[in-house]
Coordinates of C-alpha atoms and ligand atoms in Angstrom, one line a residue:
M1176 CA 0.0 0.0 0.0
N1177 CA 1.4 3.4 -0.9
A1178 CA 1.6 6.3 1.5
M1179 CA -1.5 8.1 0.2
A1180 CA -3.6 5.0 0.3
G1181 CA -2.4 4.4 3.9
E1182 CA -3.4 7.9 4.8
Q1183 CA -6.8 7.6 3.2
Q1184 CA -7.6 4.5 5.0
F1185 CA -6.6 6.1 8.4
L1186 CA -8.6 9.3 7.7
A1187 CA -11.6 7.3 6.6
H1188 CA -11.5 5.1 9.7
A1189 CA -10.7 7.7 12.3
G1190 CA -13.1 10.3 10.7
G1191 CA -15.9 7.8 10.2
G1192 CA -17.8 8.1 13.5
S1193 CA -20.0 5.4 14.8
A1194 CA -23.1 5.9 12.7
E1195 CA -23.4 2.2 11.9
P1196 CA -26.1 0.3 13.6
A1197 CA -25.2 -1.2 17.0
T1198 CA -23.4 -4.5 16.8
S1199 CA -23.9 -7.3 19.2
N1200 CA -20.6 -6.2 20.7
D1201 CA -22.0 -2.8 21.4
Q1202 CA -25.1 -4.3 22.9
A1203 CA -23.0 -6.5 25.2
G1204 CA -21.1 -3.3 26.1
M1205 CA -24.4 -1.5 26.8
A1206 CA -25.6 -4.3 29.0
R1207 CA -22.3 -4.3 30.9
L1208 CA -22.5 -0.6 31.4
H1209 CA -26.0 -0.8 32.6
S1210 CA -25.1 -3.4 35.2
Q1211 CA -22.0 -1.5 36.3
L1212 CA -24.0 1.7 36.8
Q1213 CA -26.5 -0.3 38.8
Q1214 CA -23.9 -1.8 41.0
L1215 CA -22.4 1.6 41.7
Q1216 CA -25.8 3.0 42.5
T1217 CA -26.5 0.1 44.8
W1218 CA -23.3 0.7 46.5
Q1219 CA -24.2 4.3 47.1
T1220 CA -27.7 3.4 48.4
Q1221 CA -26.2 1.0 50.9
L1222 CA -23.6 3.4 52.0
Q1223 CA -26.2 6.1 52.6
Q1224 CA -28.5 3.7 54.4
G1225 CA -25.7 3.0 56.8
L1226 CA -25.2 6.7 57.4
G1227 CA -29.0 7.4 57.5
S1228 CA -29.6 5.5 60.7
P1229 CA -26.6 6.6 62.6
L1230 CA -25.6 7.5 66.0
A1231 CA -28.8 8.1 68.0
P1232 CA -28.1 10.0 71.2
T1233 CA -28.1 7.6 74.1
P1234 CA -30.7 8.1 76.8
G1235 CA -28.1 7.8 79.6
L1236 CA -26.3 11.0 78.6
Q1237 CA -27.5 14.5 79.1
P1238 CA -27.6 16.5 75.8
S1239 CA -25.0 18.8 77.2
H1240 CA -22.5 16.1 77.8
P1241 CA -19.4 16.5 75.4
L1242 CA -19.8 13.0 74.2
A1243 CA -23.5 13.5 73.4
Q1244 CA -22.5 16.7 71.5
Q1245 CA -19.8 14.9 69.7
T1246 CA -22.3 12.1 68.7
Q1247 CA -24.8 14.7 67.6
A1248 CA -22.1 16.5 65.5
I1249 CA -21.4 13.2 63.7
H1250 CA -25.0 12.6 63.1
Q1251 CA -25.3 16.1 61.6
Q1252 CA -22.2 15.5 59.5
C1253 CA -23.8 12.4 58.0
Q1254 CA -26.8 14.4 56.9
D1255 CA -24.6 17.3 55.6
L1256 CA -22.4 14.9 53.6
Q1257 CA -25.3 13.4 51.9
A1258 CA -26.7 16.8 50.9
R1259 CA -23.2 17.8 49.7
W1260 CA -22.8 14.6 47.6
A1261 CA -26.1 15.3 45.8
Q1262 CA -24.9 18.8 45.1
Q1263 CA -21.5 17.7 43.8
W1264 CA -23.2 15.1 41.5
S1265 CA -25.4 17.8 39.9
A1266 CA -22.3 20.0 39.6
L1267 CA -20.8 17.3 37.4
Q1268 CA -23.7 17.7 34.9
P1269 CA -21.9 20.2 32.6
A1270 CA -18.9 17.8 32.3
R1271 CA -21.3 15.1 31.4
S1272 CA -23.0 17.2 28.8
L1273 CA -19.6 18.2 27.3
A1274 CA -19.0 14.5 26.7
Q1275 CA -22.5 14.2 25.4
D1276 CA -21.9 16.9 22.8
F1277 CA -19.2 14.6 21.4
E1278 CA -21.2 11.5 22.1
Q1279 CA -20.5 9.9 18.7
R1280 CA -16.8 10.8 18.7
V1281 CA -13.7 9.5 20.3
I1282 CA -12.0 12.3 22.3
L1283 CA -8.2 12.4 22.3
L1284 CA -6.4 14.7 24.6
V1285 CA -3.3 16.2 22.9
F1286 CA -1.3 16.9 26.0
G1287 CA 2.2 18.4 26.4
K1288 CA 4.1 21.5 27.4
F1289 CA 4.1 24.8 25.5
N1290 CA 6.0 24.5 22.2
A1291 CA 5.7 20.7 22.2
G1292 CA 4.1 21.1 18.8
K1293 CA 0.5 20.3 19.8
S1294 CA -1.2 23.0 17.8
S1295 CA 1.0 22.3 14.8
L1296 CA 0.1 18.6 14.8
C1297 CA -3.6 19.4 15.3
N1298 CA -3.6 21.8 12.3
F1299 CA -1.7 19.4 10.2
L1300 CA -4.2 16.6 10.8
A1301 CA -7.0 19.1 10.2
E1302 CA -5.5 19.9 6.8
R1303 CA -5.2 16.2 5.9
F1304 CA -8.8 15.5 6.9
A1305 CA -10.0 18.6 5.0
A1306 CA -8.1 17.6 1.9
Q1307 CA -10.0 14.3 2.0
G1308 CA -13.3 16.3 2.0
Q1309 CA -14.0 15.4 5.7
P1310 CA -15.6 18.2 7.8
V1311 CA -13.2 20.0 10.2
R1312 CA -14.4 22.3 12.9
F1313 CA -12.2 24.3 15.3
F1314 CA -13.5 25.4 18.6
H1315 CA -12.2 27.2 21.7
L1316 CA -13.6 28.2 25.0
A1317 CA -14.4 31.8 25.7
D1318 CA -16.1 32.9 29.0
G1319 CA -17.0 29.3 29.7
A1320 CA -18.7 28.8 26.4
M1321 CA -17.7 26.8 23.3
V1322 CA -17.0 29.0 20.3
E1323 CA -16.7 27.4 16.9
S1324 CA -14.6 28.9 14.1
D1325 CA -12.9 28.0 10.8
E1326 CA -9.6 29.5 12.1
P1327 CA -6.9 26.9 12.7
L1328 CA -5.2 26.8 16.1
R1329 CA -2.5 29.4 16.8
E1330 CA 0.9 27.9 16.4
G1331 CA 4.0 29.1 18.2
A1332 CA 1.8 31.3 20.4
T1333 CA 3.6 33.0 23.2
E1334 CA 0.8 33.6 25.6
T1335 CA 1.6 32.8 29.2
T1336 CA -1.7 31.1 29.7
A1337 CA -3.3 28.8 27.3
R1338 CA -6.7 28.8 26.0
L1339 CA -8.8 25.7 25.8
Q1340 CA -9.2 24.7 22.2
G1341 CA -9.7 21.8 20.0
L1342 CA -11.1 20.5 16.8
C1343 CA -13.5 18.0 15.4
L1344 CA -12.1 15.8 12.7
G1345 CA -14.6 14.1 10.4
N1346 CA -17.5 12.7 12.3
G1347 CA -15.5 10.4 14.5
L1348 CA -12.7 12.3 16.3
V1349 CA -12.2 15.2 18.6
L1350 CA -8.8 16.5 19.5
L1351 CA -8.5 18.6 22.7
D1352 CA -5.3 20.7 22.6
T1353 CA -4.1 21.4 26.2
P1354 CA -0.8 22.2 27.8
G1355 CA -2.2 20.9 31.1
L1356 CA -3.6 22.4 34.2
H1357 CA -0.5 24.4 35.3
S1358 CA -0.7 26.9 32.5
V1359 CA -4.4 27.7 32.3
T1360 CA -6.0 30.6 34.1
P1361 CA -7.7 29.8 37.4
E1362 CA -11.1 30.4 35.8
N1363 CA -10.3 27.8 33.2
A1364 CA -8.8 25.2 35.6
A1365 CA -12.1 23.5 36.4
L1366 CA -13.0 23.3 32.7
T1367 CA -9.5 22.1 31.8
Q1368 CA -10.0 19.4 34.4
R1369 CA -13.3 18.5 32.7
F1370 CA -11.8 18.4 29.3
T1371 CA -9.1 16.2 30.6
E1372 CA -11.6 13.9 32.2
S1373 CA -13.8 13.7 29.1
A1374 CA -10.9 12.4 27.0
D1375 CA -11.0 8.7 25.9
G1376 CA -7.3 8.5 25.0
L1377 CA -4.2 10.5 25.6
L1378 CA -1.5 11.7 23.1
W1379 CA 1.4 12.9 25.0
L1380 CA 3.6 15.2 22.9
S1381 CA 7.2 16.2 23.7
S1382 CA 9.8 17.7 21.5
S1383 CA 12.7 15.6 20.2
T1384 CA 15.1 18.1 21.8
S1385 CA 14.2 16.7 25.2
P1386 CA 11.7 14.0 24.7
G1387 CA 9.7 12.2 27.3
Q1388 CA 10.0 14.4 30.5
V1389 CA 8.0 11.8 32.4
Q1390 CA 7.2 14.1 35.4
E1391 CA 4.6 15.6 32.9
L1392 CA 2.7 12.3 33.3
D1393 CA 1.9 13.1 37.0
E1394 CA -0.9 15.3 35.7
L1395 CA -2.4 12.5 33.7
A1396 CA -2.1 9.9 36.5
R1397 CA -5.8 9.9 37.3
E1398 CA -6.8 9.4 33.6
L1399 CA -4.2 6.7 33.2
R1400 CA -5.6 4.9 36.2
R1401 CA -8.8 4.7 34.3
N1402 CA -7.0 2.6 31.7
K1403 CA -7.1 5.3 29.1
P1404 CA -4.5 4.5 26.4
L1405 CA -1.4 6.6 26.3
L1406 CA 0.5 7.3 23.1
P1407 CA 3.8 9.2 23.5
V1408 CA 4.6 11.3 20.4
I1409 CA 8.1 12.7 19.9
T1410 CA 7.6 15.8 17.9
R1411 CA 9.9 18.2 15.9
S1412 CA 12.0 15.2 15.1
D1413 CA 14.1 17.0 12.5
L1414 CA 17.2 19.1 12.1
I1415 CA 18.5 21.9 9.9
E1416 CA 21.3 20.9 7.5
E1417 CA 23.3 23.1 5.2
D1418 CA 23.2 21.9 1.6
E1419 CA 25.0 23.3 -1.4
V1420 CA 22.4 24.1 -4.1
D1421 CA 23.8 25.6 -7.3
G1422 CA 27.0 26.5 -5.6
E1423 CA 25.1 28.3 -2.8
I1424 CA 24.9 27.1 0.8
Q1425 CA 21.2 26.7 1.8
K1426 CA 19.6 25.7 5.0
C1427 CA 17.3 22.6 4.7
L1428 CA 15.1 20.9 7.2
R1429 CA 15.8 17.1 7.4
N1430 CA 14.1 14.3 9.2
K1431 CA 16.2 12.8 12.0
T1432 CA 17.5 9.4 10.9
P1433 CA 15.4 6.3 11.5
A1434 CA 18.2 5.0 13.8
N1435 CA 18.1 8.2 15.9
R1436 CA 14.3 8.1 16.1
A1437 CA 14.3 4.5 17.1
L1438 CA 16.8 5.3 19.9
Q1439 CA 14.6 8.1 21.2
E1440 CA 11.5 6.1 21.0
A1441 CA 13.0 3.2 22.9
D1442 CA 14.3 5.6 25.6
V1443 CA 10.9 7.3 26.0
Q1444 CA 9.3 3.9 26.1
T1445 CA 11.6 2.7 29.0
R1446 CA 11.2 5.8 31.0
A1447 CA 7.5 6.0 30.6
Q1448 CA 7.2 2.4 31.7
D1449 CA 9.2 3.1 34.8
K1450 CA 7.1 6.2 35.5
L1451 CA 3.9 4.3 35.2
R1452 CA 5.1 1.5 37.5
Q1453 CA 6.1 4.2 40.0
L1454 CA 2.6 5.6 39.8
G1455 CA 1.1 2.2 40.2
I1456 CA -0.5 2.2 36.8
D1457 CA -0.9 -0.8 34.6
V1458 CA 1.8 -0.4 31.9
S1459 CA -0.4 -2.0 29.3
V1460 CA -2.0 1.5 28.8
L1461 CA 1.3 2.6 27.2
K1462 CA 1.6 2.4 23.4
H1463 CA 4.9 2.4 21.6
P1464 CA 6.1 6.0 21.1
V1465 CA 6.2 7.4 17.6
S1466 CA 8.6 10.1 16.4
I1467 CA 7.4 12.6 13.8
S1468 CA 8.2 15.9 12.2
V1469 CA 5.2 18.0 11.0
H1470 CA 7.5 20.5 9.4
A1471 CA 9.3 17.9 7.4
A1472 CA 6.0 16.4 6.3
R1473 CA 4.9 19.8 5.1
S1474 CA 8.2 20.9 3.5
Q1475 CA 9.3 17.8 1.7
P1476 CA 7.8 17.4 -1.7
G1477 CA 6.6 14.0 -2.9
P1478 CA 4.5 11.2 -1.7
D1479 CA 7.2 9.7 0.6
A1480 CA 7.0 12.8 2.8
L1481 CA 4.3 11.3 5.1
A1482 CA 6.2 8.1 5.6
D1483 CA 9.6 9.7 6.0
A1484 CA 8.3 12.2 8.6
G1485 CA 6.8 9.4 10.7
L1486 CA 3.2 10.3 10.1
L1487 CA 2.1 7.0 8.6
R1488 CA 3.4 5.3 11.7
L1489 CA 1.5 7.9 13.8
Y1490 CA -1.7 7.1 11.9
T1491 CA -1.2 3.4 12.7
A1492 CA -0.5 4.2 16.3
I1493 CA -3.6 6.4 16.6
T1494 CA -5.6 3.6 15.0
E1495 CA -4.4 1.3 17.7
V1496 CA -5.3 3.9 20.4
L1497 CA -8.8 4.1 19.0
A1498 CA -9.9 0.6 20.1
P1499 CA -9.1 1.0 23.8
A1500 CA -10.3 4.6 23.6
Q1501 CA -13.7 3.4 22.3
A1502 CA -13.8 0.8 25.1
Y1503 CA -13.2 3.6 27.6
K1504 CA -15.8 5.8 25.9
Q1505 CA -18.3 3.0 26.3
R1506 CA -17.8 2.7 30.0
K1507 CA -17.4 6.4 30.6
P1508 CA -20.8 7.0 32.3
A1509 CA -19.8 4.4 34.9
E1510 CA -16.3 5.9 35.2
V1511 CA -17.8 9.4 35.8
L1512 CA -20.1 8.0 38.6
L1513 CA -17.2 5.9 40.0
H1514 CA -15.0 8.9 40.0
H1515 CA -17.7 10.9 41.9
L1516 CA -18.0 8.1 44.4
E1517 CA -14.3 7.7 44.9
E1518 CA -13.3 11.4 45.1
N1519 CA -16.3 13.1 46.6
V1520 CA -18.0 10.4 48.6
Q1521 CA -15.2 8.0 49.7
G1522 CA -12.8 11.0 49.8
A1523 CA -15.0 12.9 52.3
I1524 CA -15.6 9.7 54.4
D1525 CA -11.8 9.2 54.7
A1526 CA -10.9 12.8 55.3
E1527 CA -13.8 14.0 57.4
L1528 CA -16.1 11.3 58.8
L1529 CA -13.6 8.5 59.8
P1530 CA -11.4 10.9 61.8
K1531 CA -14.4 12.1 63.7
L1532 CA -15.5 8.6 64.4
Q1533 CA -12.0 7.7 65.6
D1534 CA -12.0 10.8 67.8
L1535 CA -15.3 9.7 69.3
Q1536 CA -14.0 6.2 70.0
R1537 CA -11.0 7.6 71.7
A1538 CA -13.1 10.0 73.8
L1539 CA -15.3 7.1 74.8
A1540 CA -12.3 5.0 75.9
Q1541 CA -11.0 8.0 77.8
E1542 CA -14.3 8.5 79.5
Q1543 CA -14.6 4.9 80.5
E1544 CA -11.2 5.2 82.1
R1545 CA -12.1 8.4 83.9
L1546 CA -15.3 6.8 85.1
Q1547 CA -13.3 3.9 86.7
Q1548 CA -10.9 6.4 88.3
S1549 CA -13.7 8.6 89.5
K1550 CA -15.0 5.8 91.7
A1551 CA -12.0 6.0 94.0
A1552 CA -11.8 9.8 93.8
M1553 CA -15.5 10.2 94.8
L1554 CA -15.1 7.8 97.6
R1555 CA -12.1 9.6 99.0
A1556 CA -13.8 13.0 98.7
A1557 CA -17.1 11.9 100.2
W1558 CA -15.3 10.1 103.0
R1559 CA -13.3 13.2 103.9
Q1560 CA -16.5 15.2 104.0
A1561 CA -18.5 12.8 106.1
I1562 CA -16.1 11.4 108.6
P1563 CA -15.5 14.7 110.7
A1564 CA -19.2 14.9 111.4
L1565 CA -19.4 11.4 112.9
P1566 CA -18.0 12.1 116.4
G1567 CA -20.5 14.9 117.0
L1568 CA -23.4 12.7 115.8
L1569 CA -22.2 9.8 117.9
E1570 CA -22.1 12.0 121.0
E1571 CA -25.5 13.4 120.4
Y1572 CA -27.3 10.2 119.6
A1573 CA -25.3 7.6 121.4
D1574 CA -28.4 6.4 123.3
Q1575 CA -30.7 6.4 120.3
L1576 CA -29.1 4.1 117.8
P1577 CA -32.0 4.2 115.2
V1578 CA -31.8 8.0 115.2
L1579 CA -28.1 7.8 114.9
S1580 CA -28.4 5.4 111.9
A1581 CA -31.0 7.7 110.3
E1582 CA -28.8 10.8 110.8
V1583 CA -25.7 9.1 109.4
T1584 CA -27.7 7.7 106.5
A1585 CA -28.9 11.2 105.6
L1586 CA -25.3 12.5 105.8
V1587 CA -24.0 9.7 103.6
R1588 CA -26.7 10.2 101.1
A1589 CA -26.1 13.9 100.9
E1590 CA -22.3 13.4 100.4
I1591 CA -22.9 10.7 97.7
S1592 CA -25.4 12.9 95.9
E1593 CA -22.9 15.8 95.9
Q1594 CA -20.1 13.7 94.5
L1595 CA -22.3 12.2 91.8
R1596 CA -23.4 15.7 90.8
G1597 CA -19.8 16.9 90.7
N1598 CA -18.3 14.0 88.9
L1599 CA -21.1 12.4 86.8
G1600 CA -23.1 15.4 86.1
G1601 CA -23.4 14.8 82.4
Y1602 CA -25.2 11.5 82.9
V1603 CA -28.9 10.9 83.5
L1604 CA -28.5 9.1 86.8
P1605 CA -31.3 7.2 88.4
V1606 CA -32.4 9.0 91.6
L1607 CA -31.0 7.3 94.7
P1608 CA -33.8 5.0 95.9
T1609 CA -34.9 5.7 99.4
E1610 CA -33.5 2.5 100.8
A1611 CA -30.1 3.1 99.2
A1612 CA -27.1 3.8 101.3
A1613 CA -28.9 3.1 104.5
V1614 CA -26.4 2.9 107.3
V1615 CA -27.5 0.0 109.5
L1616 CA -25.7 -0.7 112.8
P1617 CA -25.4 -4.2 114.4
A1618 CA -27.8 -4.7 117.3
A1619 CA -25.3 -5.3 120.0
I1620 CA -22.2 -3.1 120.2
A1621 CA -19.8 -3.1 123.1
G1622 CA -18.7 0.4 123.9
P1623 CA -18.3 3.7 122.0
D1624 CA -15.1 2.7 120.2
A1625 CA -16.7 -0.3 118.7
L1626 CA -19.7 1.7 117.7
Y1627 CA -17.5 4.3 116.0
A1628 CA -15.6 1.6 114.1
A1629 CA -18.9 0.0 113.1
L1630 CA -20.2 3.4 111.9
Q1631 CA -17.1 4.1 109.9
N1632 CA -17.3 0.7 108.3
A1633 CA -20.9 1.0 107.4
V1634 CA -20.4 4.5 105.9
R1635 CA -17.5 3.1 103.7
V1636 CA -19.5 0.1 102.6
Q1637 CA -22.5 2.2 101.6
M1638 CA -20.4 4.8 99.8
E1639 CA -18.4 2.2 97.9
A1640 CA -21.6 0.4 96.8
A1641 CA -23.3 3.6 95.7
F1642 CA -20.4 4.9 93.7
A1643 CA -19.8 1.5 92.1
A1644 CA -23.4 1.3 91.1
A1645 CA -23.4 4.8 89.7
V1646 CA -20.2 4.3 87.7
D1647 CA -21.6 1.0 86.3
A1648 CA -24.8 2.8 85.2
C1649 CA -22.8 5.5 83.4
S1650 CA -20.4 3.0 81.8
H1651 CA -23.5 1.2 80.6
A1652 CA -24.9 4.3 79.2
L1653 CA -21.9 4.8 76.9
E1654 CA -22.1 1.3 75.5
P1655 CA -24.7 1.9 72.8
V1656 CA -22.7 4.9 71.5
L1657 CA -19.6 2.7 71.3
L1658 CA -21.4 -0.1 69.6
Q1659 CA -23.0 2.2 67.1
T1660 CA -19.6 3.9 66.4
E1661 CA -18.0 0.5 65.8
K1662 CA -20.9 -0.6 63.6
M1663 CA -20.6 2.5 61.5
R1664 CA -16.9 2.1 61.1
A1665 CA -17.3 -1.5 60.1
H1666 CA -19.9 -0.5 57.6
L1667 CA -17.7 2.2 56.2
R1668 CA -14.7 -0.3 56.0
Q1669 CA -16.9 -2.7 54.1
C1670 CA -18.1 0.0 51.7
A1671 CA -14.6 1.2 51.0
Q1672 CA -13.6 -2.4 50.1
G1673 CA -16.7 -2.8 48.0
L1674 CA -16.0 0.4 46.0
Q1675 CA -12.4 -0.7 45.4
A1676 CA -13.6 -4.0 44.1
L1677 CA -16.2 -2.3 41.8
G1678 CA -13.5 0.0 40.5
A1679 CA -11.1 -2.9 39.8
A1680 CA -13.9 -4.8 38.0
L1681 CA -14.8 -1.7 35.9
R1682 CA -11.3 -1.1 34.7
A1683 CA -10.4 -4.8 34.2
Ligands
LIG2273 N1 11.4 22.1 13.7 C1 10.1 21.9 14.0 N2 9.4 22.8 14.7 C2 8.1 22.6 14.9 C3 7.5 21.4 14.5 N3 6.2 21.4 14.9 C4 6.0 22.6 15.5 N4 7.2 23.3 15.5 C5 7.4 24.6 16.1 O1 7.4 24.6 17.5 C6 6.8 25.7 18.0 C7 5.6 25.3 18.9 O2 4.6 24.7 18.1 P1 3.1 24.7 18.6 O3 2.4 23.8 17.7 O4 2.6 26.1 18.7 O5 3.3 24.0 20.0 P2 2.3 24.0 21.2 O6 2.7 25.1 22.1 O7 2.5 22.6 21.8 O8 0.9 24.1 20.6 C8 6.4 26.6 16.8 O9 7.3 27.5 16.6 C9 6.4 25.6 15.7 O10 6.6 26.2 14.5 C10 8.3 20.4 13.7 O11 7.8 19.4 13.3 N5 9.6 20.7 13.5
LIG2274 MG1 -0.5 25.5 21.0

């Protein structure tokens, strides 16, 4: 096949669009997409159900207790998050409709630094498509709106910030020309992001003077993780030579030699593979790099120009990118939803909700410890308060033991209540029953010393029992919160694993 026939075949194939009736392959793809979307939606429903019946405040805690407030804050956060997710999903609508504008087309991102030769290559391809009679439309973004024009893209432009631009080739292909996020204006950053996301395949251009600066791929990492195909293109693969024409020295543009191109391609291939591994990306997304010179293709006369300049190889390489790009395009709606679930939903859970749940668990554990320690502290304090009054009461009621018992009981109950108020104030404590903490003295006691000892003992026993019971009740009151927190964390863990599995299955 000669060069021109090769080109015609490529242009016809790439420009063709998918106007043909759906094949059984397409239908299988649609069915798969449908089931993937459904699984993602089910995941979201389950997640939200788990967040919808969350941390109810426990009846044993006063609403003013810090733990009750912490619990309430998490409850509120669960509600707020769900509202935010709904909002974020509708904010993605414009991105989805951008993709819908190009629904019948494969979108390739032409990515690379300033002067990488992106606009020149886009214009060159536009000329070739137009020469074949295929429709070509240029567009750029102005004030957030798409503006179409017949003007080719600006080449060698020296602006410091790029404009978002691209072109439709035939009915099947869209090229988006972007230098990447770092060189667009802040207003355009979100749109650039959406452009990047809407792409089905990635052409990564770098000049043969320093080809394959792999750190540039960092910006594409997310798209590469979605298994979008990546074709490195080494541009401007030419040099100026001096030739003698009719006895005069003239400067001529020459293609770099095939050997030189092969070396550069192999080098970019190796480094790109390393970079992808380092980013944890499946290297199968990487296509073999192709070295081209748009200027040589343009300046050299004759039919061999396309082949010599590497453009026929580029056509073949782009054709190979189209299949995986089509595959991506087919699952794109699921990818967009998955992305939302990963970034917005799971991202917020990891960054905002889980830390709060951990804080709450830590606070609960600390409070349990404080409760246990407060038992001894309350006993010490109540004891110190009550004991000095005993000798006086003993003197006063030595002959009326039942009255003495009643008086000491009243004293003990007052001290217990005061300690409970001071130390366990945030809890809803059962009122001390009337028979609680009753100081009962043995019937026969020999002498005042024995009576005093018996009183002291009875006071201690009653206080110990009362504080132990109260601490037990408080500790119990915390249990439902702890259980619910653990349950929610387990649910979230399970959801995180589920989403990972869904993502892996989608991209497999
Ligand atoms: N020698 C040479 N220069 C080229 C080639 N393609 C583009 N250029 C030049 O490289 C500069 C940047 O090209 P441009 O397409 O604007 O790059 P962009 O910034 O990536 O869009 C311009 O001066 C072009 O003329 C090529 O194949 N060979
Ligand atoms: Mg440009």
